[in-house]
Amino acid sequence: MIFMEHGIFEVKIEGNLLLVDATGPFNEELIIQYEKALETCIQSLEASEWNQVITLHQMSLFTPEAEQILTNTVINRKSRGLTACAVVLMNVEGESLIKTQMSRCYDRARVKHNFTTSIHDANEWLATL
């Protein structure tokens, strides 16, 4: 059965950073669209190493299927130059669950990641790497 997309996102590039702003919850259908939207950005970044800052809002949890697809996209991103990801949790619900899900994805892909509550702190952490 096909479902409507749940969640919203915006992706853009600034320098060697992939910036994502997203509000969940997220289902498989949305993550498939997310992967497609990332492709153009990754094509312009993959010539060198790059990082990402993901800002999450509200109940940014993933269905099990969406989490598996997200893990695969992170593995793909790492193979194309991704070195680290800072995850900014802005007024999220279920923070410990979000951290658990996101950590599973990034740990499986062997990508350094860190959780913060501000974009400033995210950028500072990335600058230390």
Tab-separated table of N, CA and C in Angstrom:
chain	number	residue	atom	x	y	z
A	1	MET	N	0.841	-1.178	0.000
A	1	MET	CA	0.000	0.000	0.000
A	1	MET	C	0.889	1.246	0.000
A	2	ILE	N	0.546	2.206	-0.797
A	2	ILE	CA	1.273	3.466	-0.873
A	2	ILE	C	0.562	4.492	0.009
A	3	PHE	N	1.349	5.217	0.801
A	3	PHE	CA	0.808	6.237	1.670
A	3	PHE	C	1.266	7.607	1.204
A	4	MET	N	0.573	8.630	1.641
A	4	MET	CA	1.004	10.001	1.372
A	4	MET	C	2.256	10.275	2.205
A	5	GLU	N	3.071	11.185	1.715
A	5	GLU	CA	4.285	11.559	2.440
A	5	GLU	C	3.912	12.207	3.768
A	6	HIS	N	4.660	11.843	4.803
A	6	HIS	CA	4.498	12.470	6.116
A	6	HIS	C	5.808	13.149	6.463
A	7	GLY	N	5.735	14.441	6.771
A	7	GLY	CA	6.909	15.225	7.082
A	7	GLY	C	7.192	16.219	5.969
A	8	ILE	N	8.040	17.194	6.296
A	8	ILE	CA	8.464	18.184	5.300
A	8	ILE	C	9.965	18.408	5.460
A	9	PHE	N	10.613	18.846	4.401
A	9	PHE	CA	12.042	19.120	4.463
A	9	PHE	C	12.406	20.171	3.433
A	10	GLU	N	13.562	20.790	3.671
A	10	GLU	CA	14.176	21.719	2.722
A	10	GLU	C	15.667	21.422	2.728
A	11	VAL	N	16.279	21.352	1.565
A	11	VAL	CA	17.722	21.116	1.472
A	11	VAL	C	18.366	22.231	0.663
A	12	LYS	N	19.580	22.610	1.059
A	12	LYS	CA	20.345	23.606	0.310
A	12	LYS	C	21.820	23.439	0.648
A	13	ILE	N	22.664	24.110	-0.122
A	13	ILE	CA	24.110	24.043	0.058
A	13	ILE	C	24.628	25.425	0.398
A	14	GLU	N	25.558	25.466	1.363
A	14	GLU	CA	26.317	26.682	1.665
A	14	GLU	C	27.774	26.265	1.785
A	15	GLY	N	28.585	26.648	0.807
A	15	GLY	CA	29.986	26.244	0.812
A	15	GLY	C	30.102	24.734	0.703
A	16	ASN	N	30.790	24.122	1.697
A	16	ASN	CA	30.923	22.662	1.693
A	16	ASN	C	29.969	22.019	2.708
A	17	LEU	N	28.868	22.713	2.995
A	17	LEU	CA	27.862	22.202	3.925
A	17	LEU	C	26.560	21.898	3.204
A	18	LEU	N	26.017	20.747	3.497
A	18	LEU	CA	24.660	20.405	3.081
A	18	LEU	C	23.767	20.745	4.261
A	19	LEU	N	22.811	21.626	4.043
A	19	LEU	CA	21.912	22.051	5.111
A	19	LEU	C	20.528	21.464	4.879
A	20	VAL	N	19.984	20.862	5.927
A	20	VAL	CA	18.659	20.261	5.863
A	20	VAL	C	17.837	20.817	7.010
A	21	ASP	N	16.627	21.225	6.708
A	21	ASP	CA	15.677	21.664	7.728
A	21	ASP	C	14.438	20.789	7.557
A	22	ALA	N	14.068	20.065	8.613
A	22	ALA	CA	12.996	19.087	8.464
A	22	ALA	C	12.097	19.039	9.694
A	23	THR	N	10.835	18.741	9.424
A	23	THR	CA	9.836	18.576	10.476
A	23	THR	C	9.131	17.248	10.250
A	24	GLY	N	9.126	16.416	11.277
A	24	GLY	CA	8.520	15.094	11.172
A	24	GLY	C	7.181	15.018	11.865
A	25	PRO	N	6.666	13.814	11.944
A	25	PRO	CA	7.309	12.515	11.727
A	25	PRO	C	7.481	12.211	10.242
A	26	PHE	N	8.364	11.204	9.974
A	26	PHE	CA	8.738	10.877	8.613
A	26	PHE	C	8.358	9.434	8.281
A	27	ASN	N	7.841	9.252	7.084
A	27	ASN	CA	7.550	7.890	6.626
A	27	ASN	C	8.425	7.563	5.417
A	28	GLU	N	8.315	6.332	4.953
A	28	GLU	CA	9.120	5.831	3.848
A	28	GLU	C	8.955	6.682	2.597
A	29	GLU	N	7.739	7.059	2.287
A	29	GLU	CA	7.465	7.838	1.074
A	29	GLU	C	8.193	9.179	1.105
A	30	LEU	N	8.248	9.821	2.265
A	30	LEU	CA	8.950	11.102	2.362
A	30	LEU	C	10.458	10.895	2.213
A	31	ILE	N	11.002	9.876	2.842
A	31	ILE	CA	12.444	9.647	2.772
A	31	ILE	C	12.873	9.349	1.341
A	32	ILE	N	12.050	8.691	0.566
A	32	ILE	CA	12.368	8.452	-0.850
A	32	ILE	C	12.442	9.782	-1.596
A	33	GLN	N	11.522	10.701	-1.328
A	33	GLN	CA	11.558	12.030	-1.955
A	33	GLN	C	12.771	12.824	-1.462
A	34	TYR	N	13.089	12.666	-0.185
A	34	TYR	CA	14.259	13.329	0.416
A	34	TYR	C	15.538	12.881	-0.293
A	35	GLU	N	15.661	11.592	-0.510
A	35	GLU	CA	16.832	11.046	-1.196
A	35	GLU	C	16.970	11.645	-2.594
A	36	LYS	N	15.868	11.769	-3.302
A	36	LYS	CA	15.895	12.365	-4.648
A	36	LYS	C	16.306	13.834	-4.589
A	37	ALA	N	15.797	14.561	-3.607
A	37	ALA	CA	16.132	15.982	-3.474
A	37	ALA	C	17.606	16.176	-3.120
A	38	LEU	N	18.170	15.247	-2.363
A	38	LEU	CA	19.579	15.346	-1.988
A	38	LEU	C	20.521	15.135	-3.160
A	39	GLU	N	20.090	14.363	-4.142
A	39	GLU	CA	20.976	13.952	-5.222
A	39	GLU	C	21.642	15.134	-5.924
A	40	THR	N	20.891	16.158	-6.267
A	40	THR	CA	21.468	17.315	-6.954
A	40	THR	C	22.505	17.996	-6.073
A	41	CYS	N	22.203	18.124	-4.792
A	41	CYS	CA	23.151	18.749	-3.868
A	41	CYS	C	24.424	17.928	-3.765
A	42	ILE	N	24.275	16.640	-3.603
A	42	ILE	CA	25.440	15.765	-3.434
A	42	ILE	C	26.314	15.791	-4.682
A	43	GLN	N	25.722	15.849	-5.850
A	43	GLN	CA	26.501	15.893	-7.090
A	43	GLN	C	27.443	17.086	-7.103
A	44	SER	N	27.007	18.215	-6.558
A	44	SER	CA	27.875	19.389	-6.556
A	44	SER	C	28.890	19.372	-5.412
A	45	LEU	N	28.666	18.550	-4.385
A	45	LEU	CA	29.569	18.487	-3.239
A	45	LEU	C	30.591	17.361	-3.335
A	46	GLU	N	30.284	16.299	-4.059
A	46	GLU	CA	31.057	15.069	-3.963
A	46	GLU	C	32.479	15.138	-4.511
A	47	ALA	N	32.864	16.233	-5.109
A	47	ALA	CA	34.236	16.363	-5.601
A	47	ALA	C	35.231	16.503	-4.446
A	48	SER	N	34.732	16.788	-3.239
A	48	SER	CA	35.610	16.938	-2.074
A	48	SER	C	34.865	16.445	-0.831
A	49	GLU	N	35.535	16.525	0.309
A	49	GLU	CA	34.864	16.167	1.555
A	49	GLU	C	33.902	17.267	1.949
A	50	TRP	N	32.805	16.892	2.588
A	50	TRP	CA	31.790	17.857	2.992
A	50	TRP	C	31.083	17.366	4.248
A	51	ASN	N	30.378	18.284	4.900
A	51	ASN	CA	29.637	17.992	6.124
A	51	ASN	C	28.187	18.397	5.942
A	52	GLN	N	27.380	18.038	6.918
A	52	GLN	CA	25.983	18.454	6.865
A	52	GLN	C	25.504	18.887	8.238
A	53	VAL	N	24.546	19.794	8.213
A	53	VAL	CA	23.836	20.234	9.413
A	53	VAL	C	22.360	19.956	9.164
A	54	ILE	N	21.786	19.131	10.016
A	54	ILE	CA	20.376	18.798	9.907
A	54	ILE	C	19.654	19.414	11.089
A	55	THR	N	18.659	20.247	10.818
A	55	THR	CA	17.849	20.838	11.871
A	55	THR	C	16.494	20.143	11.874
A	56	LEU	N	16.154	19.568	13.023
A	56	LEU	CA	14.896	18.833	13.160
A	56	LEU	C	13.953	19.592	14.086
A	57	HIS	N	12.666	19.533	13.759
A	57	HIS	CA	11.628	20.200	14.533
A	57	HIS	C	10.526	19.203	14.899
A	58	GLN	N	9.839	19.479	15.967
A	58	GLN	CA	8.649	18.741	16.418
A	58	GLN	C	8.933	17.257	16.622
A	59	MET	N	8.042	16.400	16.209
A	59	MET	CA	8.144	14.956	16.433
A	59	MET	C	8.862	14.314	15.250
A	60	SER	N	10.162	14.486	15.186
A	60	SER	CA	10.944	14.041	14.027
A	60	SER	C	11.399	12.594	14.173
A	61	LEU	N	10.433	11.704	14.287
A	61	LEU	CA	10.699	10.274	14.371
A	61	LEU	C	10.483	9.625	13.016
A	62	PHE	N	11.064	8.445	12.837
A	62	PHE	CA	10.997	7.720	11.574
A	62	PHE	C	10.262	6.404	11.762
A	63	THR	N	9.459	6.023	10.773
A	63	THR	CA	8.929	4.667	10.779
A	63	THR	C	10.121	3.732	10.597
A	64	PRO	N	10.010	2.454	10.960
A	64	PRO	CA	11.136	1.530	10.764
A	64	PRO	C	11.618	1.477	9.309
A	65	GLU	N	10.694	1.505	8.365
A	65	GLU	CA	11.071	1.477	6.944
A	65	GLU	C	11.817	2.751	6.553
A	66	ALA	N	11.360	3.876	7.054
A	66	ALA	CA	12.017	5.150	6.753
A	66	ALA	C	13.415	5.185	7.356
A	67	GLU	N	13.570	4.656	8.564
A	67	GLU	CA	14.894	4.626	9.191
A	67	GLU	C	15.870	3.783	8.370
A	68	GLN	N	15.408	2.655	7.862
A	68	GLN	CA	16.290	1.800	7.053
A	68	GLN	C	16.719	2.499	5.761
A	69	ILE	N	15.783	3.167	5.110
A	69	ILE	CA	16.127	3.902	3.883
A	69	ILE	C	17.085	5.043	4.205
A	70	LEU	N	16.822	5.745	5.315
A	70	LEU	CA	17.711	6.837	5.722
A	70	LEU	C	19.123	6.307	5.964
A	71	THR	N	19.244	5.182	6.631
A	71	THR	CA	20.565	4.581	6.857
A	71	THR	C	21.272	4.342	5.533
A	72	ASN	N	20.562	3.798	4.568
A	72	ASN	CA	21.156	3.544	3.253
A	72	ASN	C	21.582	4.837	2.571
A	73	THR	N	20.801	5.911	2.738
A	73	THR	CA	21.184	7.185	2.115
A	73	THR	C	22.426	7.761	2.790
A	74	VAL	N	22.561	7.562	4.097
A	74	VAL	CA	23.752	8.058	4.801
A	74	VAL	C	24.984	7.278	4.338
A	75	ILE	N	24.858	5.981	4.188
A	75	ILE	CA	25.965	5.166	3.678
A	75	ILE	C	26.372	5.659	2.290
A	76	ASN	N	25.390	5.944	1.448
A	76	ASN	CA	25.659	6.483	0.108
A	76	ASN	C	26.353	7.838	0.203
A	77	ARG	N	25.865	8.711	1.081
A	77	ARG	CA	26.480	10.031	1.231
A	77	ARG	C	27.922	9.913	1.692
A	78	LYS	N	28.190	8.997	2.627
A	78	LYS	CA	29.570	8.819	3.093
A	78	LYS	C	30.469	8.397	1.942
A	79	SER	N	29.993	7.504	1.102
A	79	SER	CA	30.808	7.047	-0.029
A	79	SER	C	31.055	8.170	-1.034
A	80	ARG	N	30.305	9.255	-0.902
A	80	ARG	CA	30.427	10.378	-1.841
A	80	ARG	C	30.996	11.635	-1.174
A	81	GLY	N	31.653	11.472	-0.008
A	81	GLY	CA	32.385	12.591	0.587
A	81	GLY	C	31.905	13.091	1.933
A	82	LEU	N	30.765	12.642	2.423
A	82	LEU	CA	30.272	13.099	3.717
A	82	LEU	C	31.221	12.646	4.821
A	83	THR	N	31.639	13.592	5.669
A	83	THR	CA	32.539	13.233	6.764
A	83	THR	C	31.869	13.324	8.128
A	84	ALA	N	30.960	14.267	8.323
A	84	ALA	CA	30.333	14.425	9.641
A	84	ALA	C	28.978	15.100	9.509
A	85	CYS	N	28.155	14.879	10.524
A	85	CYS	CA	26.818	15.471	10.544
A	85	CYS	C	26.531	16.026	11.934
A	86	ALA	N	26.131	17.272	11.978
A	86	ALA	CA	25.649	17.888	13.215
A	86	ALA	C	24.127	17.924	13.134
A	87	VAL	N	23.472	17.395	14.156
A	87	VAL	CA	22.018	17.354	14.194
A	87	VAL	C	21.549	18.362	15.235
A	88	VAL	N	20.791	19.356	14.783
A	88	VAL	CA	20.277	20.401	15.663
A	88	VAL	C	18.835	20.052	16.023
A	89	LEU	N	18.572	19.903	17.304
A	89	LEU	CA	17.232	19.561	17.774
A	89	LEU	C	16.551	20.831	18.272
A	90	MET	N	15.621	21.345	17.461
A	90	MET	CA	14.910	22.589	17.767
A	90	MET	C	13.490	22.284	18.221
A	91	ASN	N	13.237	22.471	19.481
A	91	ASN	CA	11.877	22.262	20.009
A	91	ASN	C	11.294	20.925	19.575
A	92	VAL	N	12.069	19.853	19.765
A	92	VAL	CA	11.607	18.540	19.353
A	92	VAL	C	10.855	17.846	20.482
A	93	GLU	N	9.987	16.945	20.094
A	93	GLU	CA	9.304	16.063	21.028
A	93	GLU	C	9.950	14.688	20.884
A	94	GLY	N	10.114	13.971	21.974
A	94	GLY	CA	10.718	12.651	21.907
A	94	GLY	C	12.200	12.699	21.624
A	95	GLU	N	12.894	13.636	22.265
A	95	GLU	CA	14.315	13.863	21.971
A	95	GLU	C	15.155	12.597	22.102
A	96	SER	N	14.968	11.820	23.148
A	96	SER	CA	15.807	10.627	23.328
A	96	SER	C	15.560	9.605	22.222
A	97	LEU	N	14.317	9.468	21.762
A	97	LEU	CA	14.022	8.554	20.658
A	97	LEU	C	14.632	9.038	19.345
A	98	ILE	N	14.558	10.336	19.119
A	98	ILE	CA	15.159	10.908	17.906
A	98	ILE	C	16.667	10.661	17.907
A	99	LYS	N	17.314	10.905	19.042
A	99	LYS	CA	18.757	10.683	19.145
A	99	LYS	C	19.096	9.213	18.906
A	100	THR	N	18.276	8.323	19.455
A	100	THR	CA	18.521	6.891	19.266
A	100	THR	C	18.416	6.505	17.800
A	101	GLN	N	17.347	6.951	17.137
A	101	GLN	CA	17.172	6.612	15.723
A	101	GLN	C	18.284	7.203	14.856
A	102	MET	N	18.560	8.485	15.047
A	102	MET	CA	19.587	9.132	14.225
A	102	MET	C	20.959	8.519	14.484
A	103	SER	N	21.260	8.217	15.727
A	103	SER	CA	22.555	7.600	16.051
A	103	SER	C	22.689	6.235	15.387
A	104	ARG	N	21.623	5.452	15.384
A	104	ARG	CA	21.681	4.150	14.705
A	104	ARG	C	22.049	4.328	13.237
A	105	CYS	N	21.402	5.282	12.577
A	105	CYS	CA	21.677	5.522	11.154
A	105	CYS	C	23.134	5.914	10.923
A	106	TYR	N	23.624	6.885	11.680
A	106	TYR	CA	24.979	7.384	11.479
A	106	TYR	C	26.033	6.406	11.977
A	107	ASP	N	25.742	5.667	13.046
A	107	ASP	CA	26.681	4.643	13.519
A	107	ASP	C	26.830	3.532	12.485
A	108	ARG	N	25.728	3.080	11.922
A	108	ARG	CA	25.786	2.022	10.905
A	108	ARG	C	26.572	2.464	9.678
A	109	ALA	N	26.485	3.750	9.367
A	109	ALA	CA	27.215	4.292	8.213
A	109	ALA	C	28.645	4.702	8.573
A	110	ARG	N	28.967	4.651	9.854
A	110	ARG	CA	30.281	5.067	10.366
A	110	ARG	C	30.580	6.524	10.021
A	111	VAL	N	29.589	7.382	10.285
A	111	VAL	CA	29.732	8.824	10.073
A	111	VAL	C	29.700	9.500	11.447
A	112	LYS	N	30.702	10.351	11.693
A	112	LYS	CA	30.722	11.112	12.947
A	112	LYS	C	29.468	11.977	13.010
A	113	HIS	N	28.881	12.061	14.203
A	113	HIS	CA	27.707	12.908	14.367
A	113	HIS	C	27.649	13.448	15.784
A	114	ASN	N	26.922	14.538	15.921
A	114	ASN	CA	26.806	15.210	17.211
A	114	ASN	C	25.438	15.878	17.272
A	115	PHE	N	24.864	15.932	18.463
A	115	PHE	CA	23.574	16.580	18.662
A	115	PHE	C	23.770	17.879	19.425
A	116	THR	N	23.102	18.930	18.953
A	116	THR	CA	23.157	20.232	19.611
A	116	THR	C	21.753	20.829	19.624
A	117	THR	N	21.650	21.986	20.247
A	117	THR	CA	20.364	22.694	20.254
A	117	THR	C	20.455	24.032	19.526
A	118	SER	N	21.591	24.297	18.881
A	118	SER	CA	21.705	25.541	18.113
A	118	SER	C	22.571	25.321	16.878
A	119	ILE	N	22.263	26.050	15.838
A	119	ILE	CA	23.038	25.978	14.604
A	119	ILE	C	24.458	26.486	14.856
A	120	HIS	N	24.586	27.499	15.691
A	120	HIS	CA	25.906	28.028	16.046
A	120	HIS	C	26.781	26.920	16.641
A	121	ASP	N	26.247	26.175	17.605
A	121	ASP	CA	27.007	25.081	18.217
A	121	ASP	C	27.321	23.984	17.201
A	122	ALA	N	26.394	23.722	16.310
A	122	ALA	CA	26.630	22.721	15.260
A	122	ALA	C	27.805	23.125	14.393
A	123	ASN	N	27.825	24.375	13.964
A	123	ASN	CA	28.924	24.859	13.115
A	123	ASN	C	30.240	24.853	13.863
A	124	GLU	N	30.213	25.205	15.156
A	124	GLU	CA	31.443	25.178	15.951
A	124	GLU	C	31.981	23.758	16.072
A	125	TRP	N	31.082	22.785	16.304
A	125	TRP	CA	31.529	21.405	16.409
A	125	TRP	C	32.160	20.939	15.093
A	126	LEU	N	31.518	21.243	13.982
A	126	LEU	CA	32.061	20.841	12.681
A	126	LEU	C	33.419	21.495	12.421
A	127	ALA	N	33.603	22.719	12.886
A	127	ALA	CA	34.869	23.431	12.684
A	127	ALA	C	36.012	22.779	13.449
A	128	THR	N	35.703	22.047	14.517
A	128	THR	CA	36.748	21.399	15.307
A	128	THR	C	37.254	20.107	14.675
A	129	LEU	N	36.562	19.611	13.672
A	129	LEU	CA	36.951	18.331	13.068
A	129	LEU	C	38.068	18.490	12.061
